[in-house]
Short mmCIF file of C-alpha atoms and ligand atoms in Angstrom, two decimals:
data_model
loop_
_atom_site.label_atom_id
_atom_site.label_comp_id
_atom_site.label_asym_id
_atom_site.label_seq_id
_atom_site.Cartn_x
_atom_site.Cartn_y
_atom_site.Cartn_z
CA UNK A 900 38.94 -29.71 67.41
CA UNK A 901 42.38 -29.18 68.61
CA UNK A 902 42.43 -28.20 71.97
CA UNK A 903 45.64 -27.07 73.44
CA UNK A 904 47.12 -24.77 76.09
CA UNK A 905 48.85 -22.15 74.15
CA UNK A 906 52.72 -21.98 75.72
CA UNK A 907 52.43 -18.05 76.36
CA UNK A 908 49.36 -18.10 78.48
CA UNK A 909 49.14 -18.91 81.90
CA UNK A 910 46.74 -21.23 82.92
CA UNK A 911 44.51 -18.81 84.93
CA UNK A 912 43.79 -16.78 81.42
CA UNK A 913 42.62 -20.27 79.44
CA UNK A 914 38.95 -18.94 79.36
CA UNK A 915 36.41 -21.01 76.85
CA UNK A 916 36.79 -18.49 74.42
CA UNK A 917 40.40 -19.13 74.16
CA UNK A 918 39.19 -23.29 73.89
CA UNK A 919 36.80 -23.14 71.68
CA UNK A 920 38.62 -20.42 69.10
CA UNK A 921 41.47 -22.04 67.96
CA UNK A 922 44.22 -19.59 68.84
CA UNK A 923 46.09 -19.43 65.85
CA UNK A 924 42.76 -18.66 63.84
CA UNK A 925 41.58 -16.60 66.14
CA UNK A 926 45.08 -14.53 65.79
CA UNK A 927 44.57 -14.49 62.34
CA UNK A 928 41.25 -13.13 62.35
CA UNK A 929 41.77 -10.82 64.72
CA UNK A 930 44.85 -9.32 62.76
CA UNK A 931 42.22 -9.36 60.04
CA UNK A 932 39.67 -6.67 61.56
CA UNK A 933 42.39 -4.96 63.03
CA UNK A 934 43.86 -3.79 59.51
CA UNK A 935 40.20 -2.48 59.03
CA UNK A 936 40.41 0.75 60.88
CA UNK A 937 37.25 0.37 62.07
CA UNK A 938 38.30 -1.00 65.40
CA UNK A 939 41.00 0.05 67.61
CA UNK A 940 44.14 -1.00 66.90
CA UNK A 941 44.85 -1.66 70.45
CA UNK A 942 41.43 -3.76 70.72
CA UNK A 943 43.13 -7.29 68.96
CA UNK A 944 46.52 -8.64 69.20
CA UNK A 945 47.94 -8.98 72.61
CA UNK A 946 46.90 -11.48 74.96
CA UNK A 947 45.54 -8.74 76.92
CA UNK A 948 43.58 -7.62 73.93
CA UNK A 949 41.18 -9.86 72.26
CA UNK A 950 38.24 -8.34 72.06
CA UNK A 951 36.60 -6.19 69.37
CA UNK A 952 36.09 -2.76 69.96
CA UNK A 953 32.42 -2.15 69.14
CA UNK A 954 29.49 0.50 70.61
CA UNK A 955 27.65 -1.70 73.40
CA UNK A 956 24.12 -2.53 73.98
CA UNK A 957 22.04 -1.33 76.65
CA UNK A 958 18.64 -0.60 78.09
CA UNK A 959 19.66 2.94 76.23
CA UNK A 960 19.80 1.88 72.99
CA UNK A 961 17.36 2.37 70.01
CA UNK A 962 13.86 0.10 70.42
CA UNK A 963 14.89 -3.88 69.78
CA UNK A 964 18.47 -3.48 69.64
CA UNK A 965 18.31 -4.80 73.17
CA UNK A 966 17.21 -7.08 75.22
CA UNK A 967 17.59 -7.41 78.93
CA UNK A 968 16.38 -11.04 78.89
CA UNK A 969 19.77 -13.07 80.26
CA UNK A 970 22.12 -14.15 77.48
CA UNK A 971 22.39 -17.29 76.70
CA UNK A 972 25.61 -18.80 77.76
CA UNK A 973 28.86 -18.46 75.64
CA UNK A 974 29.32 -22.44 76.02
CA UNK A 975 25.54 -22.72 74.57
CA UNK A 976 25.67 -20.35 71.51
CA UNK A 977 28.81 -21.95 70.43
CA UNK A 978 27.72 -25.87 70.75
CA UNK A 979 24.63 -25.85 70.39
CA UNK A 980 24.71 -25.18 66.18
CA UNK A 981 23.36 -25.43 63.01
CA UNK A 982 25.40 -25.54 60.26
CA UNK A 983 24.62 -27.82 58.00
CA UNK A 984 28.07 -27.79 56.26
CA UNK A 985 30.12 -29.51 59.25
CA UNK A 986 26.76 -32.17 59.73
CA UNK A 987 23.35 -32.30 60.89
CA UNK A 988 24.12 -32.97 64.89
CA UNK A 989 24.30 -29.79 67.10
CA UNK A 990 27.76 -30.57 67.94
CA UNK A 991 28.81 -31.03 64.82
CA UNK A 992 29.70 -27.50 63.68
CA UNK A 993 32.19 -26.75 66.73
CA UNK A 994 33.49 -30.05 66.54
CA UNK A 995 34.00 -29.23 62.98
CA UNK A 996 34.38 -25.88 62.21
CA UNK A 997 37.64 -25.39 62.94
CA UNK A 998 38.67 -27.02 59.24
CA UNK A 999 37.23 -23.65 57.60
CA UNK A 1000 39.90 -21.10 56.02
CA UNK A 1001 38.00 -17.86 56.87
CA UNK A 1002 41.29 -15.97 55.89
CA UNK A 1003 41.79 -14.36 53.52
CA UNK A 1004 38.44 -13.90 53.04
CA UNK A 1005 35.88 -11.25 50.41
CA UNK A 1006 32.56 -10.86 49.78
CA UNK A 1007 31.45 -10.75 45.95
CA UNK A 1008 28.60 -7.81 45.75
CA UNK A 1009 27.03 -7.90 42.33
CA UNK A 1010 24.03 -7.69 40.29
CA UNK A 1011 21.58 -4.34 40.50
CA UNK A 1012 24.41 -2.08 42.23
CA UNK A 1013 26.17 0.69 40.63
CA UNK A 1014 29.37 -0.27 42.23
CA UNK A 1015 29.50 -4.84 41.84
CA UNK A 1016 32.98 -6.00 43.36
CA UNK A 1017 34.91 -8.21 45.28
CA UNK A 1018 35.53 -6.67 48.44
CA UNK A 1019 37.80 -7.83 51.22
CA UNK A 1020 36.59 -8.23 54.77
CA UNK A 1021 38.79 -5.43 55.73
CA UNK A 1022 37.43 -3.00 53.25
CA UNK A 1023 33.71 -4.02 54.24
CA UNK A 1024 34.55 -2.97 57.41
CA UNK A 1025 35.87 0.22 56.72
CA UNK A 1026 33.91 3.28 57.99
CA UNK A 1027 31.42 0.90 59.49
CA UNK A 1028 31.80 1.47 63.36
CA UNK A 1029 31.31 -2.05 65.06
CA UNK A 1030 28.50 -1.96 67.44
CA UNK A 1031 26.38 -5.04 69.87
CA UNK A 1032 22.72 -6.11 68.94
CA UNK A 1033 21.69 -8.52 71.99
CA UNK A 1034 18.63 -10.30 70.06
CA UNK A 1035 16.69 -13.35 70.42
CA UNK A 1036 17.23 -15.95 68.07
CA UNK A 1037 14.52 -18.32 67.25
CA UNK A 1038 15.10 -21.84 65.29
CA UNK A 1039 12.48 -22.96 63.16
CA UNK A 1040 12.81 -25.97 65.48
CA UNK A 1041 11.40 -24.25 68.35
CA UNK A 1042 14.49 -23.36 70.41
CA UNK A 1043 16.00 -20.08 70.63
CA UNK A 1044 18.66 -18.07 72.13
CA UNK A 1045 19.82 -14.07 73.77
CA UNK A 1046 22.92 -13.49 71.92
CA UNK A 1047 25.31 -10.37 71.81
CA UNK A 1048 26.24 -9.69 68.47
CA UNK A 1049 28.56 -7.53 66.79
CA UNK A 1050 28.61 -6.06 63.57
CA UNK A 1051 26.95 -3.60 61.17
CA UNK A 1052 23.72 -2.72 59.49
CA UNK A 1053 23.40 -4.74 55.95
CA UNK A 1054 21.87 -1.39 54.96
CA UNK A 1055 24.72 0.75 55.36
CA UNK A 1056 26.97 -1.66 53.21
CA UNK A 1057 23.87 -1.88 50.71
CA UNK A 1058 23.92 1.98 50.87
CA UNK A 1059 27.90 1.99 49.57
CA UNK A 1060 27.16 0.02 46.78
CA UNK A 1061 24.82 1.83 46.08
CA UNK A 1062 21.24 -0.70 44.73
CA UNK A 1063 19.73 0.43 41.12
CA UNK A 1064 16.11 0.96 40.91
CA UNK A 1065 15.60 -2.87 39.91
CA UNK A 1066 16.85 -4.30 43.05
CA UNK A 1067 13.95 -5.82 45.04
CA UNK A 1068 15.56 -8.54 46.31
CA UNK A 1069 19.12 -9.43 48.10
CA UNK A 1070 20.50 -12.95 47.94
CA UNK A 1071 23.15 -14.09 50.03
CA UNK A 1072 25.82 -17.23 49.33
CA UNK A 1073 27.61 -18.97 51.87
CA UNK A 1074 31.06 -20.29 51.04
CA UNK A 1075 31.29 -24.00 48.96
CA UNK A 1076 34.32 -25.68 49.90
CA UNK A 1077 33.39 -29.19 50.26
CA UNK A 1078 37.81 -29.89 51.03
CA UNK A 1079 36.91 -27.92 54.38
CA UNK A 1080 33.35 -28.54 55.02
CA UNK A 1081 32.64 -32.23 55.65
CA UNK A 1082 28.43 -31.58 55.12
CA UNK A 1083 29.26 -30.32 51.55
CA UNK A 1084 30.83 -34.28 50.85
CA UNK A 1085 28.25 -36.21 52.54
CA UNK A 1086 24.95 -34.35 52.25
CA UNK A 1087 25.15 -34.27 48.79
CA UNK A 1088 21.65 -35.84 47.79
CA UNK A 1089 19.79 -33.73 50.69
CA UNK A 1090 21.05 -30.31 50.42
CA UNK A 1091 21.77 -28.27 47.25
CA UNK A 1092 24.79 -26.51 48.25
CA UNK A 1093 25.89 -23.59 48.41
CA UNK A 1094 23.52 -22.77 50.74
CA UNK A 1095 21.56 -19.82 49.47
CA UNK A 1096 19.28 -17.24 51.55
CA UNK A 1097 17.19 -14.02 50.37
CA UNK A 1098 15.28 -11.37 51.66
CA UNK A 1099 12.95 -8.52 50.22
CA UNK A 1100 14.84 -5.22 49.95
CA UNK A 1101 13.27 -3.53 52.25
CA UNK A 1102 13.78 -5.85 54.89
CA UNK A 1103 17.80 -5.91 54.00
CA UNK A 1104 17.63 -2.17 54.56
CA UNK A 1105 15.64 -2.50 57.59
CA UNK A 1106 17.89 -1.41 60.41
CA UNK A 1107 17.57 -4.45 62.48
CA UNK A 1108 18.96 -6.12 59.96
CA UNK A 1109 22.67 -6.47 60.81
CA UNK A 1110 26.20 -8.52 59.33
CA UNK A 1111 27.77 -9.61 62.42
CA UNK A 1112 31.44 -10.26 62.30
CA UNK A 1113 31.75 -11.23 66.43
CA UNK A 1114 29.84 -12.42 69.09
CA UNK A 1115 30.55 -12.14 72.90
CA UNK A 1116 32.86 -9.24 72.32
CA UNK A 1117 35.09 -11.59 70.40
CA UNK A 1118 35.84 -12.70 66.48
CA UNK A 1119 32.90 -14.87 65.38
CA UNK A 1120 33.77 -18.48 66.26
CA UNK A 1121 33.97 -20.60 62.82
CA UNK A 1122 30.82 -22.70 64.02
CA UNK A 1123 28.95 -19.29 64.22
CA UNK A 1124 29.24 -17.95 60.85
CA UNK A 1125 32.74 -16.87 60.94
CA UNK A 1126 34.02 -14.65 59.34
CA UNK A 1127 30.81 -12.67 58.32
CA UNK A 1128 27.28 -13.73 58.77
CA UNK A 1129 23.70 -12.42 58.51
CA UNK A 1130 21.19 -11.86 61.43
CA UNK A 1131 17.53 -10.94 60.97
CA UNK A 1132 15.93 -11.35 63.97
CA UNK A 1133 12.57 -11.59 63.35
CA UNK A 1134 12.51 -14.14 61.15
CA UNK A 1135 13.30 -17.76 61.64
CA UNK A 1136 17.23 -18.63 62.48
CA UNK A 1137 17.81 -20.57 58.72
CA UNK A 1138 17.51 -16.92 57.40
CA UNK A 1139 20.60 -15.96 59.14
CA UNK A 1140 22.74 -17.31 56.55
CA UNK A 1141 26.70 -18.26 57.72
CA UNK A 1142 30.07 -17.81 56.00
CA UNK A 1143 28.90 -15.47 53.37
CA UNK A 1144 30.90 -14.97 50.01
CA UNK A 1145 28.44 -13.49 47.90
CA UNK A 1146 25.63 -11.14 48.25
CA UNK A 1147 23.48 -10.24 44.60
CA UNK A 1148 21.05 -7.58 44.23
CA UNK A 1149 18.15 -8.73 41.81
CA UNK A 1150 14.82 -8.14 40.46
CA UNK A 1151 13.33 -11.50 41.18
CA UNK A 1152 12.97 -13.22 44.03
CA UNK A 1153 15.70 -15.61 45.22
CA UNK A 1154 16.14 -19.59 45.93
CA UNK A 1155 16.36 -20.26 49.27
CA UNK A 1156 18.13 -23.58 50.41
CA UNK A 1157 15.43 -24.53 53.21
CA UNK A 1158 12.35 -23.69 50.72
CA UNK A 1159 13.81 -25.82 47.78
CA UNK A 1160 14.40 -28.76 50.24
CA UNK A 1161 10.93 -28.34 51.75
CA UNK A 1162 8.97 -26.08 49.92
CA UNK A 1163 5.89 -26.97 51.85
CA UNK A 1164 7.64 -26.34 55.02
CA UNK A 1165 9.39 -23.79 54.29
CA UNK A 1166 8.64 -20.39 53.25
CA UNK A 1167 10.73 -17.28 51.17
CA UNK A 1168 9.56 -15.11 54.51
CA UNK A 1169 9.80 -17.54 57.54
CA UNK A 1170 8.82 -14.81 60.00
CA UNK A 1171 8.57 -15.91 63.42
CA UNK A 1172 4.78 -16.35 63.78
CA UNK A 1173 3.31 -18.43 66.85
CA UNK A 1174 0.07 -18.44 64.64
CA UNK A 1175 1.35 -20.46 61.72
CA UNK A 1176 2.31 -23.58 63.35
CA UNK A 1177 5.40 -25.95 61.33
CA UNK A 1178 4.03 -28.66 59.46
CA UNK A 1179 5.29 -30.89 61.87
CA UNK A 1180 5.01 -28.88 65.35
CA UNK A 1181 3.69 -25.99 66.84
CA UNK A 1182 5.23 -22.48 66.53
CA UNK A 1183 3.87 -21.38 69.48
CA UNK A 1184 6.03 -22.29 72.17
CA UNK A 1185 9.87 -22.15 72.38
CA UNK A 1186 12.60 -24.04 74.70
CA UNK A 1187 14.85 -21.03 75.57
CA UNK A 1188 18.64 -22.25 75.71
CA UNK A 1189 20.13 -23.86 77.82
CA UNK A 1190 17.12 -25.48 79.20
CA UNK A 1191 17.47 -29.25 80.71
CA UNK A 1192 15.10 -32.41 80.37
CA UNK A 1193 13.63 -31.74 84.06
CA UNK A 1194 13.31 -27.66 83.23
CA UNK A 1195 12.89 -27.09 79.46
CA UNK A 1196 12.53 -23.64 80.15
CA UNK A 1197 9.53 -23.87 77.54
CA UNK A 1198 8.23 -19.94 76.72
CA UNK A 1199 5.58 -18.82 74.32
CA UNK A 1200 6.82 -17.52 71.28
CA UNK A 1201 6.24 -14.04 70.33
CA UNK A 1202 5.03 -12.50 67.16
CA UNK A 1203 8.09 -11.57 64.98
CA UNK A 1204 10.02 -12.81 67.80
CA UNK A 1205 8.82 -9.84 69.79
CA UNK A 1206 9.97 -7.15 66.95
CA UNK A 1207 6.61 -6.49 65.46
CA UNK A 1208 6.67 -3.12 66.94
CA UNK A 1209 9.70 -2.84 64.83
CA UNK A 1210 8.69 -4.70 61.78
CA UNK A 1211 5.48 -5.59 61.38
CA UNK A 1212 4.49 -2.46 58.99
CA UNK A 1213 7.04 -3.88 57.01
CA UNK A 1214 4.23 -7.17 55.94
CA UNK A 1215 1.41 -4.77 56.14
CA UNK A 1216 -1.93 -6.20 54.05
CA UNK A 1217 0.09 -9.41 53.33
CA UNK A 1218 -1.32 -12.83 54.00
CA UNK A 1219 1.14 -13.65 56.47
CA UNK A 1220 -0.44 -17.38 56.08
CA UNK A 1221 0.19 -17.53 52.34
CA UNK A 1222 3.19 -16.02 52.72
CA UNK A 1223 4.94 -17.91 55.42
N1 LIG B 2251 25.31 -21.58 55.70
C1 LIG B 2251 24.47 -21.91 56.68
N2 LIG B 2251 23.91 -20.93 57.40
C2 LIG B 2251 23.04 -21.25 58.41
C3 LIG B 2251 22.70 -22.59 58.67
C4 LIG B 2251 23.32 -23.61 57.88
O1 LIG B 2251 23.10 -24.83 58.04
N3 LIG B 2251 24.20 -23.22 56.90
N4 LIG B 2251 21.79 -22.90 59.67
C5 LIG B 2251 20.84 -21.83 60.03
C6 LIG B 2251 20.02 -22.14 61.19
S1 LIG B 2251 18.81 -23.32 60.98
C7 LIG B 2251 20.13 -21.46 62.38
S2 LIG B 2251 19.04 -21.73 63.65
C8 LIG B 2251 21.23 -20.48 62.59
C9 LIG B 2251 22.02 -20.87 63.84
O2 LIG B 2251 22.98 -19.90 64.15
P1 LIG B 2251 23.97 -20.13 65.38
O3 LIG B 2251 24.57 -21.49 65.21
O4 LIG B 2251 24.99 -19.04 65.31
O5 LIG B 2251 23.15 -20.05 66.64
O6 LIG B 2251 22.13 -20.42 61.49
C10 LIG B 2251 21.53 -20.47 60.22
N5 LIG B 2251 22.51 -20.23 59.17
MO1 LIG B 2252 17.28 -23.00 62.68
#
């Protein structure tokens, strides 16, 4: 990743955001959002104004939209990766990243909605206000993260399209452009891409469920999802599906890219669930980032990742072993 001191800055302004975004891309995204009405026009654009406007979190806000647990570092969330596109190493994706085009960018919304289309990122945004989720995220690899998000309910763009009576499922596409993605040309035999993700209706509409467009009160980094990305955070962090160009309302339930590599490993639901242990490893503990080899900062892992208050009614009667 190109790292260099843009000429206009002074040196006492270089903060990692400005290292790790590249600035050019980060301009351009932030010009982006900023044609969307639906943040301040003063909030991008000047040096002095980076950041997104967007409705904080706080111990105020409704029941799991916060958390007061300490955020995980901006230098974590943004090396520490998975994104299978730019390679399989944690590093990879912000070492990477960078060679993604995430403008101009749309999202195709089709299948069981009254109004299918190609919509720019700008007009997804419109009249959806911007606001923080600090959640927990928890890799199926037993690892997990606080991170401030920003974005929007999934429901209330769901809502606009408005779903037919048939739709019961959403799937979600991430963007296939093996020219910018170096995964895409050399994990050809191991991954089916694009990668695909789905989830039940009803959890798409749930409220938790949120699009995030920025993180940190910035413009998603690339090697986060940019520009648009799903987070559900009770589930499993593969669910969160990056880079998204196509979302499909359906009848039947969707592919998803983890349970057709593994299908044995890896369930359509993928709830976080310290009672239905991996396979390969147990579910019940988690090494909260940034840990280090002498303090792995090992906690136990909470049901739903500690939203079951939230959603648990939502898997009511199921067999949450079957159904993992
Ligand atoms: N398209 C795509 N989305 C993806 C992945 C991926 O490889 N490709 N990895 C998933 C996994 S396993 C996790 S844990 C989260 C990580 O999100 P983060 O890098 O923003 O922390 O992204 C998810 N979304
Ligand atoms: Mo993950």
């Amino acid at each position: 990743m190109l790292i260099r001191r843009p000429p206009d800055i002074p040196a006492s302004e270089i903060t990692p955001e400005s290292i790790y975004l590249r600035r050019r891309e980060f301009m351009a995204a932030a010009a982006l959002l900023a044609g969307a009405g639906a943040i301040s026009p003063h909030a991008l654009g000047a040096e002095e104004q980076k950041t997104l406007a967007y409705g904080k979190a706080g111990p105020e806000s409704p029941a799991g939209f916060y958390t007061k647990e300490a955020q995980t570092p901006l230098q974590d969330a943004t090396h520490y990766n998975n994104f299978y596109e730019f390679g399989t190493d944690k590093g990879d994706p912000a070492e990477y990243a960078a060679a993604l085009k995430t403008e101009p960018w749309s999202v195709t919304i089709e299948g069981e909605v009254e109004k299918p289309g190609t919509y720019g990122l700008e007009d997804l945004l419109k009249g959806n206000a911007l606001e923080e989720r600090v959640y927990r995220l928890r890799c199926v690899e037993a690892w997990s993260m606080v991170i401030p998000w920003i974005g929007f309910p999934l429901a209330s763009l769901l809502q606009r399209v408005r779903p037919t009576s048939r739709a019961k499922y959403v799937a979600f596409t991430t963007i296939h452009a093996p020219a910018q993605m170096r995964g895409q040309r050399s994990l050809t035999g191991a991954i089916p891409w694009p990668y695909v993700e789905g989830l039940r209706i009803d959890e798409a509409m749930h409220p938790l469920t949120l699009l995030s467009v920025g993180m940190y009160g910035k413009v998603l980094p690339n090697q986060n999802g940019a520009p648009i990305r799903l987070v559900v955070p009770w589930k499993y962090g593969f669910k969160s599906i990056k880079s998204i160009v196509k979302i499909r309302l359906q009848e039947k339930q969707p592919p998803t890219s983890w349970n057709l590599i593994a299908p044995t490993e890896y369930g359509f639901y993928s709830n976080v669930n310290p009672q239905v242990d991996h396979p390969r490893w147990s579910q019940k503990t988690e090494r909260r980032l940034p840990g280090s080899l002498f303090n792995p900062n090992r906690i136990p892992t909470q049901m739903f990742n500690g939203y079951a208050d939230q959603v648990a009614s939502l898997y009511a009667g199921m067999d949450l072993h079957r159904y993992f």
